[in-house]
PDB file of C-alpha atoms in Angstrom:
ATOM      1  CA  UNK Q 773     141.921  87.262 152.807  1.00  0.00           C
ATOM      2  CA  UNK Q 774     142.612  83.598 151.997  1.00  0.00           C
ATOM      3  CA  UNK Q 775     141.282  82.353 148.575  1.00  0.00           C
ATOM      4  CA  UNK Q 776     141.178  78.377 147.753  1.00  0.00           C
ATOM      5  CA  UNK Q 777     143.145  77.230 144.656  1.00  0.00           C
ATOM      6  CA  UNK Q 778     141.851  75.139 142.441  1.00  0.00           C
ATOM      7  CA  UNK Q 779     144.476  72.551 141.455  1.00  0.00           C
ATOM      8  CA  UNK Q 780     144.720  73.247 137.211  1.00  0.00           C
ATOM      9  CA  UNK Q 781     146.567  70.345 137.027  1.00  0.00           C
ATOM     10  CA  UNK Q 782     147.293  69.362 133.617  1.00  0.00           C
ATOM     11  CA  UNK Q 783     148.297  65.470 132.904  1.00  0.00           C
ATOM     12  CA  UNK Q 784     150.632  65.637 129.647  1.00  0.00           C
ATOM     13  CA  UNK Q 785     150.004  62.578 127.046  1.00  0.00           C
ATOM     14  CA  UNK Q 786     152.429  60.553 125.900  1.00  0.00           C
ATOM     15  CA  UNK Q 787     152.327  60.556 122.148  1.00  0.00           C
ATOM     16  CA  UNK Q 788     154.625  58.014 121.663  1.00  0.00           C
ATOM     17  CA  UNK Q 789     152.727  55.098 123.996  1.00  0.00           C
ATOM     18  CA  UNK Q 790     149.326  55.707 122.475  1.00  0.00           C
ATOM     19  CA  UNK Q 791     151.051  54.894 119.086  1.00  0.00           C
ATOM     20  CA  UNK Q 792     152.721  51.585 120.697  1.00  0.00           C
ATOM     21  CA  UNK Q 793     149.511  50.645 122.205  1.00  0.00           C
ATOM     22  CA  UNK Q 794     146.828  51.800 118.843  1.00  0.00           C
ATOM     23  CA  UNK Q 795     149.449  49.869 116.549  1.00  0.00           C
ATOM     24  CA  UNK Q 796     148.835  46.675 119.465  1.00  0.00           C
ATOM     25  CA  UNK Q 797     145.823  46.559 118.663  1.00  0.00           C
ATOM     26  CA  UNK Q 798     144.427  46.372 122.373  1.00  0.00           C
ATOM     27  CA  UNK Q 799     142.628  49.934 122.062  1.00  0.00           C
ATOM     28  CA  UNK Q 800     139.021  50.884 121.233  1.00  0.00           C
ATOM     29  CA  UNK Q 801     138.991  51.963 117.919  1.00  0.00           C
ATOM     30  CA  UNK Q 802     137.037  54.821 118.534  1.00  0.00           C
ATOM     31  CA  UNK Q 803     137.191  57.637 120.738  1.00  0.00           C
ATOM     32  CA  UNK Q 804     136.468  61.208 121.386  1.00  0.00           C
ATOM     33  CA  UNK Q 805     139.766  62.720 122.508  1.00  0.00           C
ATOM     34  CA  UNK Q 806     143.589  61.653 123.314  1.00  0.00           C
ATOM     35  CA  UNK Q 807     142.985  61.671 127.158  1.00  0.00           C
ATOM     36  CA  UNK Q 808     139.778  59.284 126.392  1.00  0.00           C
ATOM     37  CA  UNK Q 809     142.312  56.948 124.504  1.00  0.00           C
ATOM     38  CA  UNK Q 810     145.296  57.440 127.541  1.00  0.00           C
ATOM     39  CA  UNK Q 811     143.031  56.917 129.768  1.00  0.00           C
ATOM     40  CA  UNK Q 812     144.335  60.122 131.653  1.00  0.00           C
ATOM     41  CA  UNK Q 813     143.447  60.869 135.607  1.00  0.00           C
ATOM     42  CA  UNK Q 814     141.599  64.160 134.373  1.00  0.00           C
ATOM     43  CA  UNK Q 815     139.532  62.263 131.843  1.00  0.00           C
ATOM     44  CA  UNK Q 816     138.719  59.723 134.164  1.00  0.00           C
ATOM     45  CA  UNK Q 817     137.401  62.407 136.579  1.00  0.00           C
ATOM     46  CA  UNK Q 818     135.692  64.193 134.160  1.00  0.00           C
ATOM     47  CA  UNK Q 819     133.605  61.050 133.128  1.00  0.00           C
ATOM     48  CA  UNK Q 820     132.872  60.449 137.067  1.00  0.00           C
ATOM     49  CA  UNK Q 821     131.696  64.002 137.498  1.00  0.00           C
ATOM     50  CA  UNK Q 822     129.705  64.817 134.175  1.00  0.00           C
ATOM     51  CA  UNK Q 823     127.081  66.529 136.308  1.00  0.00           C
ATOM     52  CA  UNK Q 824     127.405  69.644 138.744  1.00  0.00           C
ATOM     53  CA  UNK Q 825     129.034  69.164 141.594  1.00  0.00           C
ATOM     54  CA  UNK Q 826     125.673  67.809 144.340  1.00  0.00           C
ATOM     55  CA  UNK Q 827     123.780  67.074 141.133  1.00  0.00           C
ATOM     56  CA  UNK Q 828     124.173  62.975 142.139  1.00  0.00           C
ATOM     57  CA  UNK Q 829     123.891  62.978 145.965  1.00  0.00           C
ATOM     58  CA  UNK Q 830     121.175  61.875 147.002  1.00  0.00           C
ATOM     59  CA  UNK Q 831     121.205  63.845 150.483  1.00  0.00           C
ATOM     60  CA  UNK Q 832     121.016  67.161 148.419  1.00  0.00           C
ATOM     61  CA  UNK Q 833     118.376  69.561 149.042  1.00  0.00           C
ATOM     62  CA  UNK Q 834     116.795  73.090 147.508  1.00  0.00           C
ATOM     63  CA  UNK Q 835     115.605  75.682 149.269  1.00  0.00           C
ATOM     64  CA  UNK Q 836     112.134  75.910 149.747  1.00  0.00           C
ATOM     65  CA  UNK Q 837     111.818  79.295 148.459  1.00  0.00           C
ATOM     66  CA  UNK Q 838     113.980  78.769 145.253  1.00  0.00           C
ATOM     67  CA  UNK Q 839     111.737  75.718 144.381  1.00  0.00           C
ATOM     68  CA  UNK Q 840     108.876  78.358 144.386  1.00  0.00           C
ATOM     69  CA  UNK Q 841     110.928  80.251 142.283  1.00  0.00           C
ATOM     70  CA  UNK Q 842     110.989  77.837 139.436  1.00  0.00           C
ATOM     71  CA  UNK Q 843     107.565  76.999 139.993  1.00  0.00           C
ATOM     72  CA  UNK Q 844     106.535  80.467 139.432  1.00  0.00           C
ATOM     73  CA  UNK Q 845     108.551  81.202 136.537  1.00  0.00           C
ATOM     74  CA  UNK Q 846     107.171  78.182 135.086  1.00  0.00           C
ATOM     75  CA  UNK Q 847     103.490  78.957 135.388  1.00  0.00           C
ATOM     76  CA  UNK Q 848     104.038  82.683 133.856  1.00  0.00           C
ATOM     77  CA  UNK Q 849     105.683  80.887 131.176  1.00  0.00           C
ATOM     78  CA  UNK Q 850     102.773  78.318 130.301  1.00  0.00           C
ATOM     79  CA  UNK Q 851     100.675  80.969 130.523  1.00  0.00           C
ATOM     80  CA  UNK Q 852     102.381  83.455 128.280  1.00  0.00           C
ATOM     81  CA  UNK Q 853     102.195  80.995 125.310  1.00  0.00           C
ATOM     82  CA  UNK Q 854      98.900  80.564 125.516  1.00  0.00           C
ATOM     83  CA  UNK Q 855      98.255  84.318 125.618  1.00  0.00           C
ATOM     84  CA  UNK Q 856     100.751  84.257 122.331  1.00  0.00           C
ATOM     85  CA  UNK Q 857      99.155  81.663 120.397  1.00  0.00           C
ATOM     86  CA  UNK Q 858      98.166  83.137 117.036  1.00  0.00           C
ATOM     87  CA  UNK Q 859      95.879  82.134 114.626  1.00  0.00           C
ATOM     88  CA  UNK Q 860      95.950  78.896 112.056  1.00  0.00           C
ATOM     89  CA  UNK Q 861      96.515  80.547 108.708  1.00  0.00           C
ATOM     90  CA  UNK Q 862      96.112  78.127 106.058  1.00  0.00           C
ATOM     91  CA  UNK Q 863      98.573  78.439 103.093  1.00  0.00           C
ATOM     92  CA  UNK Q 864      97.370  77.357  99.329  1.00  0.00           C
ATOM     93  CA  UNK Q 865     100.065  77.337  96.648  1.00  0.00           C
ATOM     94  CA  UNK Q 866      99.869  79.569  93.355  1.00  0.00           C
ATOM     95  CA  UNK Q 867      96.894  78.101  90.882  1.00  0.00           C
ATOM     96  CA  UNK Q 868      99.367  79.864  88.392  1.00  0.00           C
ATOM     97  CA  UNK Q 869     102.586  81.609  89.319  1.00  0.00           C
ATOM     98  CA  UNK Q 870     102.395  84.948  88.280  1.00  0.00           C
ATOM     99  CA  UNK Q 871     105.188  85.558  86.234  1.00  0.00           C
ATOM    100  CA  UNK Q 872     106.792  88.828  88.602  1.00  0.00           C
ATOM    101  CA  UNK Q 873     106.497  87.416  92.041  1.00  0.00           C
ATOM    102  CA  UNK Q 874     109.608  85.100  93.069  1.00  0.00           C
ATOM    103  CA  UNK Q 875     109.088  83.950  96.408  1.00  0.00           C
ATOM    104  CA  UNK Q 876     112.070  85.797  98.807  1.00  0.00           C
ATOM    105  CA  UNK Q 877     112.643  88.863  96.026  1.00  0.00           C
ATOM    106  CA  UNK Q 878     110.950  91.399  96.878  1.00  0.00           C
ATOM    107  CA  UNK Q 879     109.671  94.005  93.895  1.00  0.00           C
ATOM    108  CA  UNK Q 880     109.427  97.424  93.825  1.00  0.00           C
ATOM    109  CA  UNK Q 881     106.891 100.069  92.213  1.00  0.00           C
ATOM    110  CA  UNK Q 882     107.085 103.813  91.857  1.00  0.00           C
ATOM    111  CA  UNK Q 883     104.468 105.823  93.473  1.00  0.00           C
ATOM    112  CA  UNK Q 884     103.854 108.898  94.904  1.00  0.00           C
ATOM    113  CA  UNK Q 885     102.047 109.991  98.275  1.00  0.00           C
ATOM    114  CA  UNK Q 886     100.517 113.360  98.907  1.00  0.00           C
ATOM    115  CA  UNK Q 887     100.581 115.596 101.769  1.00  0.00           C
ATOM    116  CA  UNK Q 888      98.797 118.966 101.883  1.00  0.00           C
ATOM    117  CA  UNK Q 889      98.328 118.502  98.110  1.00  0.00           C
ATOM    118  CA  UNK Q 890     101.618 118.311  97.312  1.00  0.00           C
ATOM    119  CA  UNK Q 891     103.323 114.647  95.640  1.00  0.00           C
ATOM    120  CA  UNK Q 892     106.434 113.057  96.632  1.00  0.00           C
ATOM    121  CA  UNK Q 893     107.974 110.442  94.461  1.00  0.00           C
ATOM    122  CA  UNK Q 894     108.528 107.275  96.497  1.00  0.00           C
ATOM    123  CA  UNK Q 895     109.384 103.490  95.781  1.00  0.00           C
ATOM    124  CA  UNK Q 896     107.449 100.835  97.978  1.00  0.00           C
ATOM    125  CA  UNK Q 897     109.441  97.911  98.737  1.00  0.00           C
ATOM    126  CA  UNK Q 898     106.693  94.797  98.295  1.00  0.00           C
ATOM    127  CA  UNK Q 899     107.333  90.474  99.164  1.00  0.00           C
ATOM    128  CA  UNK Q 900     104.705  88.358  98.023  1.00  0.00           C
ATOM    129  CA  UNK Q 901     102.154  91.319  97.267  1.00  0.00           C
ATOM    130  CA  UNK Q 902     102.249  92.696 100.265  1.00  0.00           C
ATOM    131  CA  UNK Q 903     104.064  96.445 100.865  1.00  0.00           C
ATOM    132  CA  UNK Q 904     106.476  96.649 104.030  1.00  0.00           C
ATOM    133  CA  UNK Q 905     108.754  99.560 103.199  1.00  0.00           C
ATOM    134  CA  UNK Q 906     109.014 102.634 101.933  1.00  0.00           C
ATOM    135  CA  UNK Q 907     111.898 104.886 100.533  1.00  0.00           C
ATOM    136  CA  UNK Q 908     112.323 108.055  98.495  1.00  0.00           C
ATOM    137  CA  UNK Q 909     112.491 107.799  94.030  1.00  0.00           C
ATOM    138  CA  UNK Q 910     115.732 109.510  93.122  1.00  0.00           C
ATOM    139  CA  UNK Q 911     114.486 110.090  90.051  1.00  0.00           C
ATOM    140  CA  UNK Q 912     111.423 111.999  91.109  1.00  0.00           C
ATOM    141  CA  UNK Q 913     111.891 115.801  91.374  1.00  0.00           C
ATOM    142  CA  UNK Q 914     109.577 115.810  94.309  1.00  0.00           C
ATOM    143  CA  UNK Q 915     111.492 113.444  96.581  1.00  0.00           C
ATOM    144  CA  UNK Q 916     115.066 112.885  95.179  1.00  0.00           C
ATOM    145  CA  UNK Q 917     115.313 110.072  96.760  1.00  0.00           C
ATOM    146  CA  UNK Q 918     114.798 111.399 100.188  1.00  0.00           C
ATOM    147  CA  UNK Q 919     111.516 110.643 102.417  1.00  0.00           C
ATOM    148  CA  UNK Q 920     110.098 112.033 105.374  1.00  0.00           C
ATOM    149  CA  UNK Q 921     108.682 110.524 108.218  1.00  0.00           C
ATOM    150  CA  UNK Q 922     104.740 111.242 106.943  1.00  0.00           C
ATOM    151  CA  UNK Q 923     105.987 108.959 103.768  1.00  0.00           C
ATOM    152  CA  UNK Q 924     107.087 106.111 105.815  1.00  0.00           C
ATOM    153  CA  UNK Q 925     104.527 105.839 108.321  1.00  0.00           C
ATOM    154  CA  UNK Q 926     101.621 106.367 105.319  1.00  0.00           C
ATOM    155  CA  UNK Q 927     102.215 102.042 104.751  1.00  0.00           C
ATOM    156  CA  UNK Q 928     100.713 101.738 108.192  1.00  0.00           C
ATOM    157  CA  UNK Q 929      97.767 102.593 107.198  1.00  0.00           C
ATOM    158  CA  UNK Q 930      97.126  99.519 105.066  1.00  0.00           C
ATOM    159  CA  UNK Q 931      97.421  97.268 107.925  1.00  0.00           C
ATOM    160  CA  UNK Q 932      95.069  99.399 110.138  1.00  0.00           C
ATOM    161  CA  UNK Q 933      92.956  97.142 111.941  1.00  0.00           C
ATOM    162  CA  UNK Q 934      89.920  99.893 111.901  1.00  0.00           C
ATOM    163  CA  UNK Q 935      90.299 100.573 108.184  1.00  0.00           C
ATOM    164  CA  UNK Q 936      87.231  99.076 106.589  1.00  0.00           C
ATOM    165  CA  UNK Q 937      87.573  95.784 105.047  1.00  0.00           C
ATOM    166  CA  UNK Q 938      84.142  96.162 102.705  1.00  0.00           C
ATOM    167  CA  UNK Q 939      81.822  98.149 101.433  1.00  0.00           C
ATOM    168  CA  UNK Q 940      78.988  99.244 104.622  1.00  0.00           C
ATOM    169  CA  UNK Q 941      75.656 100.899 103.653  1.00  0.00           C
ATOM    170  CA  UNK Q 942      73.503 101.954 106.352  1.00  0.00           C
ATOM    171  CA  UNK Q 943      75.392  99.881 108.987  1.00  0.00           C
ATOM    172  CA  UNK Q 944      75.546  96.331 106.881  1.00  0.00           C
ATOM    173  CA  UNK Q 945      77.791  95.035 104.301  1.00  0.00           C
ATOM    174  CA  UNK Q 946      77.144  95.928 100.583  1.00  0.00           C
ATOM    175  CA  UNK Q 947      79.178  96.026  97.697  1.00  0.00           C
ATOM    176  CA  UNK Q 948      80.760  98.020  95.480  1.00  0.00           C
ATOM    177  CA  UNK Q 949      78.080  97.021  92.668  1.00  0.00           C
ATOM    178  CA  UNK Q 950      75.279  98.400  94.574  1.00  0.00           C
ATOM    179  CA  UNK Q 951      76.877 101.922  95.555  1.00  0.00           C
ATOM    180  CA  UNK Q 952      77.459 102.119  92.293  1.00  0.00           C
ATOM    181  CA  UNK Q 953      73.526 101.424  91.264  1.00  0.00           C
ATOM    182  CA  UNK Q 954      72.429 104.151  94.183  1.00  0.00           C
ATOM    183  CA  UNK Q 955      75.390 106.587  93.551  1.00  0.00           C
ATOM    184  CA  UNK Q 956      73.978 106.458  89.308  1.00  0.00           C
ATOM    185  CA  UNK Q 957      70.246 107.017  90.368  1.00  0.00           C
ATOM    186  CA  UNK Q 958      70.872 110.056  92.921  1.00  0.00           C
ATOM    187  CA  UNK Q 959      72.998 111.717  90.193  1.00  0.00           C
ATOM    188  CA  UNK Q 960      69.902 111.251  87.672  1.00  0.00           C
ATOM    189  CA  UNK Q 961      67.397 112.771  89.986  1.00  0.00           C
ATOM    190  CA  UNK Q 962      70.333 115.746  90.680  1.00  0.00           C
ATOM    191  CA  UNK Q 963      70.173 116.384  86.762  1.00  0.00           C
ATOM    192  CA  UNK Q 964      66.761 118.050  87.521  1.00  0.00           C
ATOM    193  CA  UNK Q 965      68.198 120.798  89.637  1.00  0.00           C
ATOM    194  CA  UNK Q 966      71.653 120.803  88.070  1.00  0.00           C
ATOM    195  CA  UNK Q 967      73.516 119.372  90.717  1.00  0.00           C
ATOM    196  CA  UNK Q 968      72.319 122.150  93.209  1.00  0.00           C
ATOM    197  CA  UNK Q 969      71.980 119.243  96.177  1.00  0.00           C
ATOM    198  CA  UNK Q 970      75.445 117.827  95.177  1.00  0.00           C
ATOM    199  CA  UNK Q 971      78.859 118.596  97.502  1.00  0.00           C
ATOM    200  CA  UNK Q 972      81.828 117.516  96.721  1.00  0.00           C
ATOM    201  CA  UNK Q 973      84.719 117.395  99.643  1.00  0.00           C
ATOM    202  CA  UNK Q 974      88.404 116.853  98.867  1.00  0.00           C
ATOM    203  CA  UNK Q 975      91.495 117.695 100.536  1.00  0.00           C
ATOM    204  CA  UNK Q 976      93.974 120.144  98.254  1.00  0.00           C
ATOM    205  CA  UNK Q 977      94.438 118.834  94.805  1.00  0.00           C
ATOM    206  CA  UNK Q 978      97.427 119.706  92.196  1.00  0.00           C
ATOM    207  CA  UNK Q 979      97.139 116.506  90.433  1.00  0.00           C
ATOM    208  CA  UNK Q 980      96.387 117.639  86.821  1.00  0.00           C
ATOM    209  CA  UNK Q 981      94.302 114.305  85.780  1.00  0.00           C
ATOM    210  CA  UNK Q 982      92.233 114.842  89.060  1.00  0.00           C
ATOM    211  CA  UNK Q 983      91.117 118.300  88.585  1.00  0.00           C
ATOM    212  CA  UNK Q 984      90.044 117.918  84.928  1.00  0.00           C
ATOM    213  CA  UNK Q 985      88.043 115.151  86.526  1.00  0.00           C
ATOM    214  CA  UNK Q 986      86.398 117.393  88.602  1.00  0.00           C
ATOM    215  CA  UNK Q 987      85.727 120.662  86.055  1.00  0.00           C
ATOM    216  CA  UNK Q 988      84.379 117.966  84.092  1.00  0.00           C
ATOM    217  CA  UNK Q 989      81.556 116.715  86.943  1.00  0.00           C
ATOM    218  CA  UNK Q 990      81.164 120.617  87.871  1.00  0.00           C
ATOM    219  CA  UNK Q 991      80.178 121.263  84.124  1.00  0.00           C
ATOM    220  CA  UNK Q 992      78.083 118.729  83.869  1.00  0.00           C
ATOM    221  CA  UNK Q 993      76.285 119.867  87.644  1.00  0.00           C
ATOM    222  CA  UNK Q 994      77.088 123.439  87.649  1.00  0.00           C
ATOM    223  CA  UNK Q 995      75.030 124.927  90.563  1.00  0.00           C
ATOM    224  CA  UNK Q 996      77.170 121.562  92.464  1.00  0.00           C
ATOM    225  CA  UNK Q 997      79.563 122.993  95.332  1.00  0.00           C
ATOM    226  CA  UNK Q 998      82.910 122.133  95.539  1.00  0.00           C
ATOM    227  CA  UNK Q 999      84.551 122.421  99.100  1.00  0.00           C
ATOM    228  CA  UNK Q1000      88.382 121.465  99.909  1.00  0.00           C
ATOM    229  CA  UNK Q1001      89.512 121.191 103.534  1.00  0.00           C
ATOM    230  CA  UNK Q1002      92.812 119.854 105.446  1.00  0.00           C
ATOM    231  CA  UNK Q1003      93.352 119.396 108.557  1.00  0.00           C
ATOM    232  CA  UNK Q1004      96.182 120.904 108.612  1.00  0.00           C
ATOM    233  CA  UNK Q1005      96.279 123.676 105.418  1.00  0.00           C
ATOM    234  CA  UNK Q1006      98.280 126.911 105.340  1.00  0.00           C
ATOM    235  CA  UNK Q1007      95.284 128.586 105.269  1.00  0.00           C
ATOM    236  CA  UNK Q1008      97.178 131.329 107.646  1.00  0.00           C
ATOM    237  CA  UNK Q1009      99.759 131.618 105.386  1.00  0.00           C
ATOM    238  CA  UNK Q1010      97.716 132.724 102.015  1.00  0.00           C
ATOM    239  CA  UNK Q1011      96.021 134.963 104.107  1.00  0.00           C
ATOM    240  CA  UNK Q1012      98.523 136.664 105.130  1.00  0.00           C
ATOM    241  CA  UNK Q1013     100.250 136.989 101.845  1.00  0.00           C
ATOM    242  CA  UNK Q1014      96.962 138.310 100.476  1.00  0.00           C
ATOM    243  CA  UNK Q1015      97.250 141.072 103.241  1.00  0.00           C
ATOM    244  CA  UNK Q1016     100.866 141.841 102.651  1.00  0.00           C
ATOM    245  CA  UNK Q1017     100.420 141.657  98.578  1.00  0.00           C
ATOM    246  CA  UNK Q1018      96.451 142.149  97.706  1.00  0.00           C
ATOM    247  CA  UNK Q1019      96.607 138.214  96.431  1.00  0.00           C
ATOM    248  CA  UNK Q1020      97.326 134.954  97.437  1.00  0.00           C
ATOM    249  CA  UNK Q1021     101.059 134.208  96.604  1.00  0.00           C
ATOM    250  CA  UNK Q1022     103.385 131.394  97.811  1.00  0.00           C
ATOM    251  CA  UNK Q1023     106.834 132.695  98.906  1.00  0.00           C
ATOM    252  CA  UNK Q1024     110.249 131.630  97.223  1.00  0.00           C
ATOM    253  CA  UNK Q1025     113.156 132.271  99.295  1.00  0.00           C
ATOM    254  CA  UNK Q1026     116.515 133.250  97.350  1.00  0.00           C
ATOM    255  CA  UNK Q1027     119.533 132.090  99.803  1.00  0.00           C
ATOM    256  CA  UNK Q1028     122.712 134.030  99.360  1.00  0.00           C
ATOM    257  CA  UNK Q1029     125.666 132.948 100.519  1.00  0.00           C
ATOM    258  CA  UNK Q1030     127.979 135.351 102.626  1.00  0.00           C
ATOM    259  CA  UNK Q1031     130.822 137.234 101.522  1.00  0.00           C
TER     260      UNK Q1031
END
């Protein structure tokens, strides 16, 4: 198989002429390179072919299917930036900079999030009021500065697009003022029966605050109901410990290590 080489030629510069000829004074005084300023063969052809090679005949052609080519690609293009435009978001500067926010640091706050009624200690990683990550507390007992992957997906739920952005009463907007007005007038007429209309739903609780909320509101309706449902509860579980042990009991294994 024959193979064409390509002549690599390399033209070496005389050093000592381009000072002779720079200290004549019958040089440009500025240039780009030392073959620009000798004048070399290989600089000269590189100025005469600064295009690709064909790129100045005028006899050269393109295929007719490569033009369409280009002429594809170039509609799909114009068209995917207009399917990518997003929209005009006006930004106003702070009235008064709160004194915690530095635009580009972001801050962090301890928190916990719940699953099944029980808390894990987390820190939220938050820029410009706004949370985008989250990460185990290594000082909480419940986390330890470990996460799982229910804590980290939880922040997606405050950009949910279907998560309601006001307050909707009977299929219209309202506000929190006026559930508040409705919510205080059912709870009067309640007082008459003790509450015995009134449910309350809630997932499992173990926060302390929260259920001495609660005893409070069920001594004040007593004949209310309180229900508590999840989705997904270990419902099974307790009843099979109350089979296995007459009561509900929540199992603590003891590992040993081998001998």
């Amino acid at each position: 198989m024959e193979t064409e080489k390509k002549n690599d030629t390399r033209y070496d510069v005389d050093i000592a002429a381009l000072r002779q000829a720079t200290s004549e004074g019958n040089t440009p005084r500025f240039w780009r390179s030392l073959d620009e300023l000798a004048d070399t063969p290989e600089f000269r052809d590189h100025a005469e072919n600064e295009f690709p090679h064909g790129a100045n005949d005028p006899g050269a052609t393109i295929d007719r299917r490569e033009l369409l080519k280009v002429v594809a690609a170039s509609a799909a293009f114009a068209g995917l930036t207009g399917c990518t435009k997003l929209p005009t978001q006006k930004i106003v500067p702070y009235v008064r900079q709160p004194e915690q926010i530095i635009p580009g640091k972001p801050l962090f706050y301890a928190t916990a999030v719940t699953l099944g009624g029980v808390a894990s200690g987390i820190l939220v990683e938050s820029h410009m009021a706004r949370p985008t990550k989250i990460e185990g507390n290594p000082d909480h007992p419940g986390s330890l500065g470990a996460s799982d992957a229910f804590a980290q997906a939880s922040i997606l739920g405050l950009y949910d697009p279907d998560r309601s952005q006001a307050e909707i009463h009977d299929g219209r907007v309202g506000s929190w003022t006026e559930f508040q007005n409705e919510l205080s007038v059912a709870l009067t007429e309640e007082m008459k029966s003790s509450g015995a209309g009134l449910r309350l739903l809630t997932p499992t609780i173990t926060s302390p605050s929260l259920g001495a909320q609660i005893r409070a509101f069920l001594k004040t309706f007593p004949s209310a109901k309180w229900h508590q449902y999840e989705s997904v509860g270990r419902d099974n579980v307790r009843e099979g410990a109350k089979l296995a042990f007459g009561e509900i009991v929540n199992t603590v294994y003891r590992w040993i290590a081998p001998k």
